[in-house]
XYZ file of C-alpha atoms in Angstrom:
328
model
C -0.141 -0.180 -0.056
C 1.600 3.268 -1.174
C 2.090 5.720 1.725
C -0.414 8.662 1.650
C 0.845 12.462 0.706
C 1.096 14.398 3.796
C -1.685 17.011 4.096
C -1.069 20.580 2.890
C -0.382 23.318 5.386
C -2.355 26.415 5.220
C 0.854 28.209 4.402
C 1.359 26.153 1.373
C -2.020 26.920 0.183
C -1.467 30.680 0.707
C 2.186 30.669 -1.121
C 0.339 28.750 -4.080
C -2.465 31.576 -4.283
C 0.074 34.127 -4.013
C 1.789 32.658 -7.033
C -1.075 32.557 -9.052
C -2.286 36.016 -8.036
C 1.141 37.172 -9.097
C 1.155 35.699 -12.584
C -2.267 36.879 -13.415
C -1.386 40.274 -12.097
C 1.769 40.223 -14.638
C -0.338 38.983 -17.456
C -3.287 41.467 -16.664
C -0.427 44.505 -16.542
C 1.276 43.118 -19.697
C -1.876 43.111 -21.615
C -2.949 46.672 -20.386
C 0.459 48.002 -21.473
C 0.272 46.240 -25.294
C -3.028 47.669 -25.586
C -2.401 51.217 -24.635
C 1.211 51.640 -25.778
C 1.077 48.780 -28.688
C 0.488 49.838 -32.442
C -2.904 50.450 -33.500
C -5.067 47.898 -34.898
C -6.747 48.357 -38.574
C -10.011 49.262 -37.232
C -8.350 51.948 -34.929
C -6.188 53.003 -37.993
C -9.787 53.572 -40.008
C -11.039 55.698 -37.692
C -7.770 57.827 -37.020
C -7.603 58.235 -40.863
C -11.374 59.475 -40.821
C -12.693 56.664 -43.006
C -15.432 55.194 -40.093
C -16.718 56.814 -36.935
C -18.002 60.160 -36.420
C -16.460 61.885 -39.258
C -16.638 58.993 -41.957
C -16.827 59.909 -45.549
C -18.636 57.970 -48.327
C -16.314 58.919 -50.988
C -12.761 58.752 -51.686
C -11.167 61.496 -53.816
C -8.166 60.241 -55.758
C -6.026 62.446 -57.927
C -4.302 61.047 -60.970
C -2.958 61.843 -64.290
C -5.724 62.084 -67.339
C -3.599 62.266 -70.599
C -1.336 59.419 -70.223
C -2.435 56.134 -72.252
C -1.558 52.812 -70.505
C -1.127 54.495 -67.033
C -4.133 57.322 -66.290
C -6.387 58.471 -69.029
C -9.940 60.409 -69.155
C -12.045 59.331 -72.189
C -13.118 62.865 -73.348
C -16.443 60.948 -74.135
C -17.566 59.059 -71.136
C -15.282 61.105 -68.777
C -14.283 57.394 -67.286
C -10.515 57.112 -66.172
C -8.692 53.851 -67.309
C -5.026 52.753 -66.666
C -2.577 51.066 -64.441
C -2.717 54.010 -61.811
C -6.228 53.526 -61.929
C -6.518 49.864 -61.506
C -4.019 50.232 -58.520
C -6.248 53.222 -57.028
C -9.093 50.782 -57.227
C -7.287 48.272 -55.653
C -6.402 50.411 -52.633
C -9.784 51.793 -52.296
C -11.355 48.328 -52.291
C -8.791 47.385 -49.189
C -9.851 50.830 -47.603
C -13.755 49.792 -47.800
C -14.895 51.837 -50.650
C -16.807 50.670 -53.457
C -15.809 51.782 -56.959
C -18.843 53.734 -57.298
C -17.466 55.571 -54.273
C -14.294 56.321 -55.616
C -13.917 59.941 -57.328
C -11.094 60.644 -59.878
C -10.053 64.073 -60.153
C -7.399 65.289 -62.645
C -3.958 66.347 -60.909
C -1.231 68.261 -62.631
C 2.393 67.401 -61.984
C 3.001 70.146 -59.990
C -0.235 69.945 -57.834
C 0.792 66.290 -56.661
C 2.670 67.473 -53.322
C -0.261 69.635 -52.337
C -2.666 67.497 -53.280
C -4.850 69.769 -55.220
C -6.699 68.144 -58.278
C -8.974 69.722 -60.438
C -12.837 68.874 -60.985
C -14.520 69.323 -64.537
C -15.316 72.733 -63.841
C -11.599 73.931 -63.258
C -12.082 74.251 -59.282
C -9.342 73.151 -57.154
C -10.371 70.090 -54.804
C -8.391 68.466 -52.078
C -7.911 64.782 -52.514
C -7.425 61.953 -50.224
C -4.907 60.056 -52.097
C -2.663 60.761 -55.241
C -1.614 57.979 -57.410
C -0.173 59.915 -60.365
C 3.378 58.624 -61.490
C 4.652 60.370 -58.415
C 8.302 59.296 -57.815
C 10.143 59.201 -54.478
C 12.814 61.704 -54.377
C 14.918 63.041 -50.929
C 13.589 66.400 -51.342
C 10.051 65.316 -51.875
C 10.298 63.119 -48.753
C 11.731 66.056 -46.812
C 8.384 68.276 -47.850
C 6.039 68.170 -44.498
C 3.227 68.058 -46.874
C 3.969 64.774 -48.818
C 3.553 61.230 -47.123
C 4.972 58.684 -49.720
C 3.540 54.878 -49.400
C 6.039 52.153 -50.321
C 6.696 52.153 -53.814
C 4.124 50.311 -55.963
C 6.062 50.500 -59.723
C 9.382 50.643 -60.714
C 10.527 52.150 -63.861
C 13.328 54.615 -65.494
C 14.050 57.522 -67.294
C 14.236 56.997 -70.866
C 14.039 59.331 -74.457
C 11.636 59.359 -77.496
C 12.183 60.690 -80.853
C 10.603 60.674 -83.970
C 11.245 57.769 -86.483
C 14.396 59.033 -88.200
C 16.117 60.545 -85.320
C 19.654 58.912 -84.897
C 19.565 56.129 -82.170
C 20.439 57.919 -78.667
C 22.180 56.090 -76.044
C 22.679 58.967 -73.459
C 21.319 62.118 -72.565
C 24.449 63.884 -73.515
C 23.627 63.125 -77.065
C 20.822 65.594 -76.959
C 22.788 68.354 -76.081
C 21.697 71.550 -78.405
C 18.335 69.873 -79.089
C 14.918 70.953 -78.112
C 13.961 68.196 -75.574
C 10.431 68.387 -73.784
C 9.743 67.205 -70.183
C 7.486 67.541 -67.369
C 7.769 70.641 -65.253
C 8.836 69.832 -61.792
C 9.394 66.326 -62.702
C 12.244 64.186 -61.363
C 13.443 64.172 -65.363
C 14.669 67.551 -65.387
C 17.554 67.067 -63.241
C 19.405 64.145 -65.417
C 18.749 66.579 -68.450
C 20.504 69.236 -66.560
C 23.471 67.160 -65.427
C 23.904 66.152 -69.148
C 23.840 69.737 -70.480
C 20.557 69.430 -71.953
C 18.413 72.227 -71.273
C 14.751 70.920 -71.348
C 11.733 72.572 -72.228
C 8.853 72.026 -69.851
C 5.401 71.450 -70.261
C 2.665 71.002 -67.741
C 1.112 67.758 -69.108
C 3.365 64.973 -70.965
C 0.767 64.600 -74.018
C 1.591 68.229 -74.660
C 5.010 67.011 -75.224
C 4.105 64.473 -77.701
C 1.872 66.685 -79.529
C 5.095 68.937 -79.952
C 7.294 65.937 -80.773
C 4.737 65.002 -83.557
C 4.869 68.479 -85.068
C 8.735 68.890 -84.931
C 8.246 71.595 -82.164
C 10.417 69.434 -80.217
C 13.344 66.814 -81.098
C 12.834 64.760 -78.133
C 10.678 63.650 -75.068
C 12.343 62.542 -72.064
C 10.603 61.112 -68.512
C 9.878 57.939 -67.332
C 9.766 55.111 -69.928
C 6.265 53.787 -68.399
C 4.931 57.365 -68.878
C 5.957 57.455 -72.820
C 5.601 53.809 -73.514
C 1.552 54.133 -74.280
C 2.438 57.303 -76.859
C 4.999 55.132 -78.597
C 2.639 52.375 -79.220
C -0.203 54.637 -80.499
C 2.274 55.932 -82.742
C 2.357 52.875 -84.697
C 6.037 53.603 -85.720
C 5.804 57.158 -85.641
C 8.133 57.505 -82.449
C 10.998 55.386 -81.292
C 11.842 54.786 -78.194
C 15.579 54.839 -76.664
C 17.106 53.110 -73.334
C 19.546 55.728 -72.187
C 21.220 53.209 -69.557
C 20.459 55.594 -66.266
C 21.028 53.786 -63.152
C 18.514 55.597 -61.181
C 15.222 53.758 -60.580
C 12.133 55.734 -60.774
C 10.021 54.383 -57.627
C 6.194 55.385 -58.337
C 4.444 55.756 -54.751
C 0.893 56.914 -53.353
C 0.845 60.634 -51.605
C -1.357 60.626 -48.572
C -0.331 63.870 -47.274
C -0.124 64.349 -43.513
C -2.939 61.484 -42.848
C -0.098 59.029 -41.618
C -2.944 56.735 -40.659
C -4.082 56.442 -44.200
C -0.769 56.136 -45.374
C -0.289 53.138 -43.085
C -3.793 51.659 -44.503
C -2.500 52.174 -48.032
C 0.653 50.214 -46.938
C -1.134 47.428 -45.646
C -3.399 47.251 -49.137
C -0.035 47.056 -50.991
C 1.346 44.499 -48.553
C -1.779 42.536 -48.799
C -1.468 42.894 -52.747
C 2.462 41.550 -52.356
C 2.177 38.982 -50.086
C -0.955 37.097 -50.755
C -0.704 34.873 -53.476
C -4.333 34.653 -54.174
C -4.473 38.325 -54.309
C -3.661 39.120 -58.175
C -4.944 42.932 -58.527
C -1.349 44.186 -59.213
C -0.415 41.719 -61.619
C -3.930 41.950 -63.401
C -3.329 45.638 -63.638
C 0.044 45.135 -65.233
C -1.191 42.378 -67.533
C -4.238 44.712 -68.772
C -2.368 48.049 -69.256
C 1.366 47.872 -69.375
C 2.281 44.291 -70.769
C 0.568 45.263 -74.216
C 2.948 48.113 -74.659
C 6.007 46.140 -74.499
C 6.083 44.972 -78.114
C 6.041 48.665 -79.512
C 8.759 49.660 -76.890
C 11.500 46.841 -77.267
C 14.811 47.360 -76.052
C 13.306 49.542 -73.134
C 12.652 48.570 -69.664
C 9.076 50.241 -69.494
C 8.493 48.663 -66.048
C 9.523 45.970 -63.780
C 6.891 43.225 -64.185
C 6.867 42.393 -60.361
C 5.496 44.341 -57.637
C 8.030 45.953 -55.599
C 8.721 44.077 -52.217
C 6.450 45.728 -49.398
C 7.215 45.356 -45.637
C 4.204 44.505 -43.579
C 3.467 47.420 -41.976
C 3.335 47.691 -37.731
C -0.303 46.952 -37.248
C -1.510 45.112 -33.849
C -3.310 42.020 -34.937
C -5.476 39.870 -32.606
C -4.734 35.925 -32.248
C -7.653 35.079 -34.597
C -6.754 37.431 -37.419
C -4.813 35.457 -40.325
C -1.531 36.949 -40.956
C -0.072 36.843 -44.166
C 3.743 35.881 -44.605
C 6.536 38.045 -46.266
C 9.661 36.947 -47.748
C 11.204 40.485 -46.423
C 12.885 43.260 -48.474
């Protein structure tokens, strides 16, 4: 017969209860610290961004280009917008909780992208929530307090387009003394200046190509992805030249000072990147950019893979599905 255990003394039970109480208190305190000082949840970010709650809106206003085939173009008859940037904007809007009929696209000029000031059909300036308009990340723009860039959503590079009979162009320096058009306040002006080329600026890229067609300009230089649609539509009238610049143009979304909205935009881009079932980015590329490649041979129009996105810092509950990321 096994010897029976000696009965626990009152002190033993008190010590056991004391240990349990201490552990429970530590768990509760730790939970409160995480709850109060940890990163916000997606629901909290939506409220901070004024997408939900007392100040919730029923429309999302997005500034986009209106004259760039393949990227963002407005149909003069229907007023509808189409292109890669438009599909990316719809993708982000859906993740933010907006239906397509709740998204309002407004035309925005190159110089107004930092200020997020677009124009309506009557020419009135309207503040937009997001800018998805071929807006490249640069140190100067990052330093601008009015600009809040997301992680990049497209990689492209600067290139040159000329008329068909122009001699081949392998570097910007070969354009010295020629009339070269580019977008005013764009990132393309600096490389042209450094190469000794004095660019002639237009406010819309379509005006550069009108000038190229009627021989007002000898060449156009800006991001390859911006110009590829014009080359494709020219049916051989225009020729696209790779000028071997190392600098990558990284397009990103501008949310201004709304940091909560920026985090939510990055979450939408991360989901697109990390979820193999989410093919919205790939579908946009295949629909709008891939068809342009045949007419722009020898030029890296745009990287065909979505730029890597790091998971944004958002608090998740145990029951929320987390997406894996291979890191950047």
